[in-house]
């Protein structure tokens, strides 16, 4: 695998070129090609949405960018240090006997933050995700929406420039979705770059500046959300269905 830095356009935070990945599945270890030459670019300040049917390769691509999985071939250009990247997986596991505050303190220690910095940042993040009143409650008593919000807070504990969120609104009720959308909008206003996967196209249309549509392991369309909405009418969902059905 080849990583290159400093060879991109000034605004590129992450550029992915021709990623390929094959895995063995099932009892017979059948080879399945998950990624088939996927390429896309995330620019500084983007809220970038990765769309595609189940099995399109979105999560695999994200894990490869993060360094959690190795591709068979392909190049990733990162414009930020890995220490400046935050990540919320689709199904995070937290020690549920900890409180929200204790979880963030623990994550801050993992990043080597001094105690004074850690204390201030934990307090700020709890306020940012709307969990000040629940800060000292055990995580086992958090709702699904609250767990997603504390998960986003832990992804921000290292003050990252680039934030990856894998299906951050899956399983949330309307109030939970609204809270997570508010947080993502706030990240954009702070100038952070956000990349997230989602099946909820209305949320992607509302939040994202640019999107990539994946099908069968490759990117079939990439561009600004405004370009995916024809002047004659229609929305991102119509465009997406037409693209993946072609």
Short mmCIF file of C-alpha atoms in Angstrom, two decimals:
data_model
loop_
_atom_site.label_atom_id
_atom_site.label_comp_id
_atom_site.label_asym_id
_atom_site.label_seq_id
_atom_site.Cartn_x
_atom_site.Cartn_y
_atom_site.Cartn_z
CA UNK A 1 0.00 0.00 0.00
CA UNK A 2 1.31 3.43 -0.89
CA UNK A 3 0.69 6.60 1.09
CA UNK A 4 1.73 9.95 -0.30
CA UNK A 5 1.45 13.37 1.26
CA UNK A 6 1.97 16.86 -0.03
CA UNK A 7 1.40 16.00 -3.70
CA UNK A 8 -2.22 17.13 -4.01
CA UNK A 9 -4.07 20.27 -4.91
CA UNK A 10 -4.05 22.76 -2.06
CA UNK A 11 -7.64 22.07 -1.04
CA UNK A 12 -7.52 18.25 -1.12
CA UNK A 13 -7.65 16.59 2.29
CA UNK A 14 -7.98 13.01 1.06
CA UNK A 15 -7.60 11.63 -2.45
CA UNK A 16 -8.34 7.97 -3.18
CA UNK A 17 -7.12 6.43 -6.42
CA UNK A 18 -8.05 3.04 -7.86
CA UNK A 19 -8.64 1.18 -4.60
CA UNK A 20 -9.12 -2.57 -4.99
CA UNK A 21 -9.90 -5.08 -2.27
CA UNK A 22 -10.81 -8.77 -2.43
CA UNK A 23 -11.88 -10.77 0.62
CA UNK A 24 -12.65 -14.44 1.27
CA UNK A 25 -16.16 -15.10 2.58
CA UNK A 26 -18.13 -18.09 3.78
CA UNK A 27 -17.12 -21.62 4.70
CA UNK A 28 -15.60 -22.24 1.28
CA UNK A 29 -13.66 -18.94 1.48
CA UNK A 30 -15.10 -17.72 -1.79
CA UNK A 31 -13.25 -14.67 -3.15
CA UNK A 32 -15.39 -11.54 -3.44
CA UNK A 33 -14.07 -8.28 -4.90
CA UNK A 34 -15.38 -5.56 -2.57
CA UNK A 35 -13.63 -2.61 -4.21
CA UNK A 36 -13.01 -2.46 -7.96
CA UNK A 37 -10.93 0.61 -8.65
CA UNK A 38 -12.77 3.13 -6.45
CA UNK A 39 -11.54 6.73 -6.79
CA UNK A 40 -12.75 9.99 -5.22
CA UNK A 41 -11.47 13.17 -3.55
CA UNK A 42 -12.50 15.01 -0.39
CA UNK A 43 -11.72 18.73 -0.30
CA UNK A 44 -11.01 20.89 2.70
CA UNK A 45 -14.23 22.10 4.33
CA UNK A 46 -16.40 19.52 2.57
CA UNK A 47 -19.20 17.64 4.22
CA UNK A 48 -18.75 14.68 1.91
CA UNK A 49 -21.37 11.94 1.68
CA UNK A 50 -20.66 8.42 0.48
CA UNK A 51 -23.79 6.82 -0.93
CA UNK A 52 -24.52 3.38 -2.29
CA UNK A 53 -26.61 0.24 -1.84
CA UNK A 54 -25.66 -2.29 0.82
CA UNK A 55 -22.46 -4.04 -0.20
CA UNK A 56 -21.30 -1.22 -2.47
CA UNK A 57 -17.99 -0.93 -0.57
CA UNK A 58 -18.53 2.31 1.35
CA UNK A 59 -17.42 1.10 4.77
CA UNK A 60 -14.51 -0.88 3.31
CA UNK A 61 -13.24 2.24 1.53
CA UNK A 62 -13.55 4.26 4.72
CA UNK A 63 -11.64 1.66 6.76
CA UNK A 64 -8.85 1.59 4.18
CA UNK A 65 -8.50 5.38 4.29
CA UNK A 66 -8.29 5.17 8.08
CA UNK A 67 -5.59 2.51 7.91
CA UNK A 68 -7.80 -0.13 9.57
CA UNK A 69 -7.67 -2.34 6.49
CA UNK A 70 -5.13 -2.77 3.71
CA UNK A 71 -6.14 -2.60 0.04
CA UNK A 72 -4.81 -5.00 -2.55
CA UNK A 73 -3.81 -2.07 -4.76
CA UNK A 74 -4.43 1.66 -4.86
CA UNK A 75 -3.11 4.95 -3.56
CA UNK A 76 -4.34 7.16 -0.71
CA UNK A 77 -3.12 10.76 -0.50
CA UNK A 78 -3.76 12.26 2.94
CA UNK A 79 -3.36 15.98 3.46
CA UNK A 80 -3.51 15.71 7.26
CA UNK A 81 -1.59 13.67 9.82
CA UNK A 82 -3.41 10.61 11.13
CA UNK A 83 -3.32 12.18 14.60
CA UNK A 84 -5.61 14.88 13.15
CA UNK A 85 -8.29 12.37 12.11
CA UNK A 86 -11.41 11.48 14.14
CA UNK A 87 -13.57 8.39 13.64
CA UNK A 88 -16.96 7.09 14.73
CA UNK A 89 -17.58 3.49 13.54
CA UNK A 90 -21.04 2.29 12.58
CA UNK A 91 -21.36 0.04 15.64
CA UNK A 92 -19.07 1.45 18.33
CA UNK A 93 -18.56 -0.38 21.60
CA UNK A 94 -18.00 1.66 24.72
CA UNK A 95 -17.42 0.42 28.27
CA UNK A 96 -20.96 0.98 29.49
CA UNK A 97 -20.00 1.19 33.16
CA UNK A 98 -18.24 4.48 32.38
CA UNK A 99 -20.03 7.80 32.36
CA UNK A 100 -19.93 10.03 29.31
CA UNK A 101 -17.39 12.27 31.02
CA UNK A 102 -15.21 9.29 32.01
CA UNK A 103 -15.25 7.94 28.45
CA UNK A 104 -14.04 11.25 27.04
CA UNK A 105 -11.40 11.57 29.76
CA UNK A 106 -10.18 8.06 28.89
CA UNK A 107 -10.00 8.88 25.17
CA UNK A 108 -8.16 12.10 25.94
CA UNK A 109 -5.55 10.17 27.93
CA UNK A 110 -5.08 7.80 24.98
CA UNK A 111 -4.14 10.83 22.88
CA UNK A 112 -1.75 12.04 25.57
CA UNK A 113 -3.64 15.26 26.30
CA UNK A 114 -2.45 17.09 29.43
CA UNK A 115 -4.95 17.06 32.28
CA UNK A 116 -5.79 20.77 32.00
CA UNK A 117 -6.39 20.52 28.24
CA UNK A 118 -8.36 17.30 28.70
CA UNK A 119 -10.64 18.78 31.35
CA UNK A 120 -11.44 21.87 29.27
CA UNK A 121 -11.96 19.91 26.05
CA UNK A 122 -14.22 17.30 27.66
CA UNK A 123 -16.42 20.04 29.11
CA UNK A 124 -16.59 21.82 25.75
CA UNK A 125 -17.43 18.65 23.81
CA UNK A 126 -20.14 17.63 26.26
CA UNK A 127 -21.73 21.03 25.71
CA UNK A 128 -21.26 20.80 21.94
CA UNK A 129 -23.15 17.49 21.71
CA UNK A 130 -25.80 18.51 24.25
CA UNK A 131 -24.88 16.03 26.98
CA UNK A 132 -23.87 18.31 29.85
CA UNK A 133 -26.74 17.16 32.06
CA UNK A 134 -26.03 13.47 31.31
CA UNK A 135 -22.24 13.78 31.59
CA UNK A 136 -21.99 11.77 34.81
CA UNK A 137 -24.61 9.16 33.92
CA UNK A 138 -23.39 5.65 33.04
CA UNK A 139 -23.41 4.91 29.32
CA UNK A 140 -25.66 1.88 29.88
CA UNK A 141 -28.38 4.40 30.73
CA UNK A 142 -27.91 6.39 27.51
CA UNK A 143 -30.41 6.19 24.67
CA UNK A 144 -29.29 5.27 21.14
CA UNK A 145 -29.22 8.94 20.20
CA UNK A 146 -27.18 9.87 23.26
CA UNK A 147 -24.67 7.11 22.50
CA UNK A 148 -24.28 8.44 18.96
CA UNK A 149 -23.65 11.92 20.31
CA UNK A 150 -21.07 10.78 22.86
CA UNK A 151 -19.52 8.76 20.03
CA UNK A 152 -19.16 11.90 17.95
CA UNK A 153 -17.66 13.66 20.97
CA UNK A 154 -14.99 10.95 21.33
CA UNK A 155 -14.23 11.33 17.61
CA UNK A 156 -13.49 15.01 18.31
CA UNK A 157 -11.40 14.61 21.47
CA UNK A 158 -8.13 15.01 19.54
CA UNK A 159 -9.41 18.21 17.85
CA UNK A 160 -9.28 16.60 14.38
CA UNK A 161 -9.25 18.40 11.06
CA UNK A 162 -10.85 15.44 9.24
CA UNK A 163 -13.76 13.50 10.78
CA UNK A 164 -15.13 10.15 9.55
CA UNK A 165 -18.64 9.14 10.61
CA UNK A 166 -19.91 5.70 9.53
CA UNK A 167 -23.74 5.67 9.36
CA UNK A 168 -24.08 8.23 12.20
CA UNK A 169 -27.89 8.41 11.99
CA UNK A 170 -28.77 4.73 11.63
CA UNK A 171 -31.47 3.63 14.06
CA UNK A 172 -32.14 7.09 15.44
CA UNK A 173 -35.60 8.53 15.98
CA UNK A 174 -36.41 11.96 14.46
CA UNK A 175 -35.20 13.82 17.54
CA UNK A 176 -31.93 11.88 17.60
CA UNK A 177 -31.39 12.51 13.89
CA UNK A 178 -32.02 16.22 14.39
CA UNK A 179 -29.41 16.37 17.17
CA UNK A 180 -26.78 14.58 15.08
CA UNK A 181 -27.52 16.80 12.07
CA UNK A 182 -27.10 19.86 14.28
CA UNK A 183 -23.70 18.58 15.39
CA UNK A 184 -22.54 17.88 11.82
CA UNK A 185 -23.68 21.34 10.72
CA UNK A 186 -21.69 22.77 13.62
CA UNK A 187 -18.56 20.88 12.51
CA UNK A 188 -18.90 22.40 9.06
CA UNK A 189 -19.25 25.88 10.55
CA UNK A 190 -16.04 25.26 12.52
CA UNK A 191 -14.23 24.59 9.24
CA UNK A 192 -13.73 20.87 9.81
CA UNK A 193 -13.91 18.39 6.96
CA UNK A 194 -16.46 15.61 7.45
CA UNK A 195 -16.90 12.38 5.50
CA UNK A 196 -19.85 10.16 6.32
CA UNK A 197 -21.77 7.19 4.98
CA UNK A 198 -25.55 7.21 5.13
CA UNK A 199 -28.61 5.53 3.67
CA UNK A 200 -30.81 8.49 4.64
CA UNK A 201 -30.68 10.51 1.43
CA UNK A 202 -32.73 13.43 2.73
CA UNK A 203 -30.13 14.00 5.44
CA UNK A 204 -27.29 13.77 2.93
CA UNK A 205 -29.03 16.28 0.67
CA UNK A 206 -29.49 18.66 3.60
CA UNK A 207 -25.99 18.36 5.07
CA UNK A 208 -23.51 17.56 2.31
CA UNK A 209 -21.66 19.83 -0.07
CA UNK A 210 -20.42 16.94 -2.25
CA UNK A 211 -21.20 13.25 -2.64
CA UNK A 212 -19.81 10.10 -4.23
CA UNK A 213 -22.19 7.36 -5.36
CA UNK A 214 -20.83 3.82 -5.23
CA UNK A 215 -22.12 0.69 -6.90
CA UNK A 216 -20.50 -2.76 -6.90
CA UNK A 217 -17.19 -1.50 -5.54
CA UNK A 218 -16.63 1.49 -7.79
CA UNK A 219 -17.57 5.18 -7.76
CA UNK A 220 -20.06 5.79 -10.56
CA UNK A 221 -20.64 9.51 -9.86
CA UNK A 222 -18.96 12.23 -7.81
CA UNK A 223 -19.82 15.90 -7.58
CA UNK A 224 -21.58 18.73 -5.79
CA UNK A 225 -25.00 18.00 -4.34
CA UNK A 226 -26.39 20.91 -6.35
CA UNK A 227 -25.29 19.17 -9.56
CA UNK A 228 -27.33 16.10 -8.62
CA UNK A 229 -30.58 18.08 -8.51
CA UNK A 230 -31.82 18.85 -12.03
CA UNK A 231 -33.10 22.36 -12.65
CA UNK A 232 -36.36 20.88 -13.91
CA UNK A 233 -37.11 19.29 -10.54
CA UNK A 234 -36.22 16.14 -8.67
CA UNK A 235 -34.01 15.57 -5.68
CA UNK A 236 -30.94 13.61 -4.63
CA UNK A 237 -32.99 10.46 -4.07
CA UNK A 238 -34.28 10.54 -7.66
CA UNK A 239 -30.74 11.08 -8.95
CA UNK A 240 -29.33 8.29 -6.77
CA UNK A 241 -31.94 5.74 -7.85
CA UNK A 242 -31.38 6.57 -11.51
CA UNK A 243 -27.59 6.30 -11.09
CA UNK A 244 -27.50 2.93 -9.32
CA UNK A 245 -30.21 1.48 -11.58
CA UNK A 246 -28.52 2.44 -14.86
#
